[in-house]
């Protein structure tokens, strides 16, 4: 298929209050960029957009629209359609694969929130496996830096699930893998801190939490 290199779009992303607690806004931004494929989207950090409690939230100036509660693949697709940047030349097969990966991520994160870590590990492992297969697909259309960050966030999410299962070794391994791929992943540093806590390594846990706050001052809000 022919790739779509669409016009760059700029979105404001709320990074205040609860919107970026536990890196939720950054995770949503990364998933949206990954799902958009070759369509370049620029993000601008923003103070509260006026819809506290509904985040992560994004706002576009043209066309004027605010997108609330961006957490799932369906939410992100609504943003892309709302920006009016899809066209008939997009490789729909690759779009479907990317969507499936984002859906697996979403289900994994939901399972963590519902205290089903085993289910979360299953979904996130599947997402990672599918991501590896996408790398060899004909017409790979996602910028490498976006793929690296998205992969890092999948590993850190699975690390959180392992942490919830008290599997400190597996949790630390996933956190370290996530940071090898993308050192700016605050969530991975938080998972690393939790794994060190489980091992009784208080000084290492404290250091990791200090790095979390350097990357995202609102992480623990």
XYZ file of C-alpha atoms in Angstrom, residues 13-173:
161
model
C -1.841 18.015 25.907
C -2.915 18.682 29.491
C -0.047 17.789 31.826
C -1.509 19.259 35.012
C -3.618 17.803 37.804
C -4.590 14.168 37.393
C -4.148 14.149 33.602
C -0.517 13.086 33.822
C -0.629 11.180 37.095
C 1.313 7.917 36.693
C 2.373 9.166 33.230
C -1.155 8.638 31.829
C -1.007 11.635 29.462
C 2.425 10.608 28.168
C 1.191 7.052 27.591
C -1.843 8.379 25.694
C 0.354 10.678 23.593
C 2.686 7.840 22.698
C -0.171 5.470 21.786
C -1.796 8.172 19.637
C 1.465 8.808 17.803
C 1.987 5.079 17.284
C -1.553 4.585 15.994
C -1.237 7.517 13.592
C 1.603 5.793 11.714
C 3.319 8.165 9.308
C 1.061 11.099 10.157
C 3.232 13.554 12.079
C 1.591 15.065 15.163
C 3.301 17.657 17.323
C 2.331 17.928 20.989
C 2.514 20.993 23.202
C 2.342 20.657 26.990
C -0.559 22.636 28.409
C -1.981 23.614 31.758
C -5.510 22.515 32.670
C -7.890 22.496 29.704
C -10.912 22.888 31.992
C -12.116 19.312 32.190
C -10.442 18.028 35.369
C -11.160 14.395 36.139
C -11.895 13.501 32.501
C -8.295 13.140 31.298
C -6.011 12.536 29.600
C -7.234 15.475 27.525
C -6.063 16.989 24.237
C -7.072 20.156 22.412
C -6.721 21.132 18.771
C -6.959 24.751 17.636
C -7.804 23.904 14.020
C -10.218 22.358 13.630
C -11.271 23.655 17.094
C -12.014 20.629 19.251
C -11.234 19.198 22.687
C -10.775 15.448 23.058
C -11.514 14.159 26.563
C -10.600 10.929 28.327
C -8.145 9.616 25.751
C -7.356 6.074 26.913
C -8.356 3.499 24.279
C -7.667 2.747 20.624
C -11.209 3.894 19.821
C -10.576 7.210 21.590
C -7.366 7.777 19.652
C -9.006 6.953 16.318
C -11.666 9.564 17.066
C -8.880 12.115 17.506
C -7.325 11.187 14.169
C -10.667 11.344 12.380
C -11.451 14.612 14.165
C -8.241 16.102 12.827
C -9.361 15.089 9.348
C -5.955 13.648 8.507
C -6.890 10.187 7.258
C -7.067 9.656 3.506
C -7.631 6.773 1.164
C -3.923 6.075 0.664
C -3.307 4.871 4.216
C -2.155 1.241 4.367
C -5.250 -0.119 6.147
C -3.635 -3.486 6.893
C -0.919 -1.848 8.970
C -3.488 0.429 10.627
C -5.413 -2.660 11.747
C -2.283 -4.270 13.205
C -1.358 -1.104 15.076
C -4.904 -0.789 16.397
C -4.824 -4.364 17.686
C -1.575 -3.684 19.542
C -2.982 -0.540 21.164
C -6.133 -2.445 22.141
C -4.027 -5.147 23.829
C -2.161 -2.409 25.717
C -5.452 -0.839 26.812
C -6.868 -4.168 28.002
C -3.661 -4.889 29.889
C -3.752 -1.554 31.696
C -7.438 -2.038 32.514
C -6.663 -5.486 33.924
C -4.002 -3.972 36.194
C -6.527 -1.418 37.467
C -9.020 -4.224 38.128
C -6.346 -6.178 40.049
C -6.041 -8.978 37.492
C -2.253 -8.960 36.940
C -2.135 -12.383 35.257
C -4.639 -11.215 32.647
C -2.679 -7.990 32.220
C 0.562 -9.886 31.625
C -1.166 -11.967 28.958
C -2.480 -8.923 27.074
C 0.778 -6.974 27.298
C 2.892 -9.944 26.228
C 0.634 -10.361 23.219
C 1.040 -6.667 22.395
C 4.831 -6.986 22.567
C 4.796 -10.096 20.377
C 2.586 -8.359 17.806
C 4.859 -5.329 17.857
C 7.819 -7.518 16.956
C 5.905 -9.043 14.043
C 4.912 -5.575 12.818
C 8.584 -4.636 12.501
C 8.949 -7.052 9.609
C 5.658 -6.182 7.910
C 5.744 -4.846 4.372
C 5.449 -1.074 4.442
C 6.493 -0.431 8.052
C 5.244 3.101 8.583
C 5.938 4.264 12.144
C 8.962 6.444 12.965
C 11.584 4.405 14.886
C 11.654 6.770 17.882
C 7.893 6.363 18.350
C 8.196 2.584 18.131
C 10.973 2.597 20.743
C 8.989 4.676 23.215
C 5.814 2.655 22.659
C 7.742 -0.592 23.185
C 9.248 0.831 26.365
C 5.796 1.683 27.691
C 4.525 -1.830 26.962
C 7.434 -3.293 28.928
C 6.911 -0.931 31.868
C 3.170 -1.714 31.929
C 3.941 -5.428 32.040
C 6.530 -4.712 34.724
C 3.771 -3.079 36.778
C 1.637 -6.205 36.344
C 4.523 -8.395 37.523
C 4.958 -6.036 40.469
C 1.281 -6.486 41.374
C 1.930 -10.252 41.329
C 4.902 -9.776 43.688
C 7.247 -11.115 40.982
C 10.000 -8.649 41.765
C 12.643 -10.193 39.499
C 10.405 -10.184 36.401
C 9.188 -6.687 37.267
C 12.733 -5.337 37.543
C 13.765 -7.044 34.305
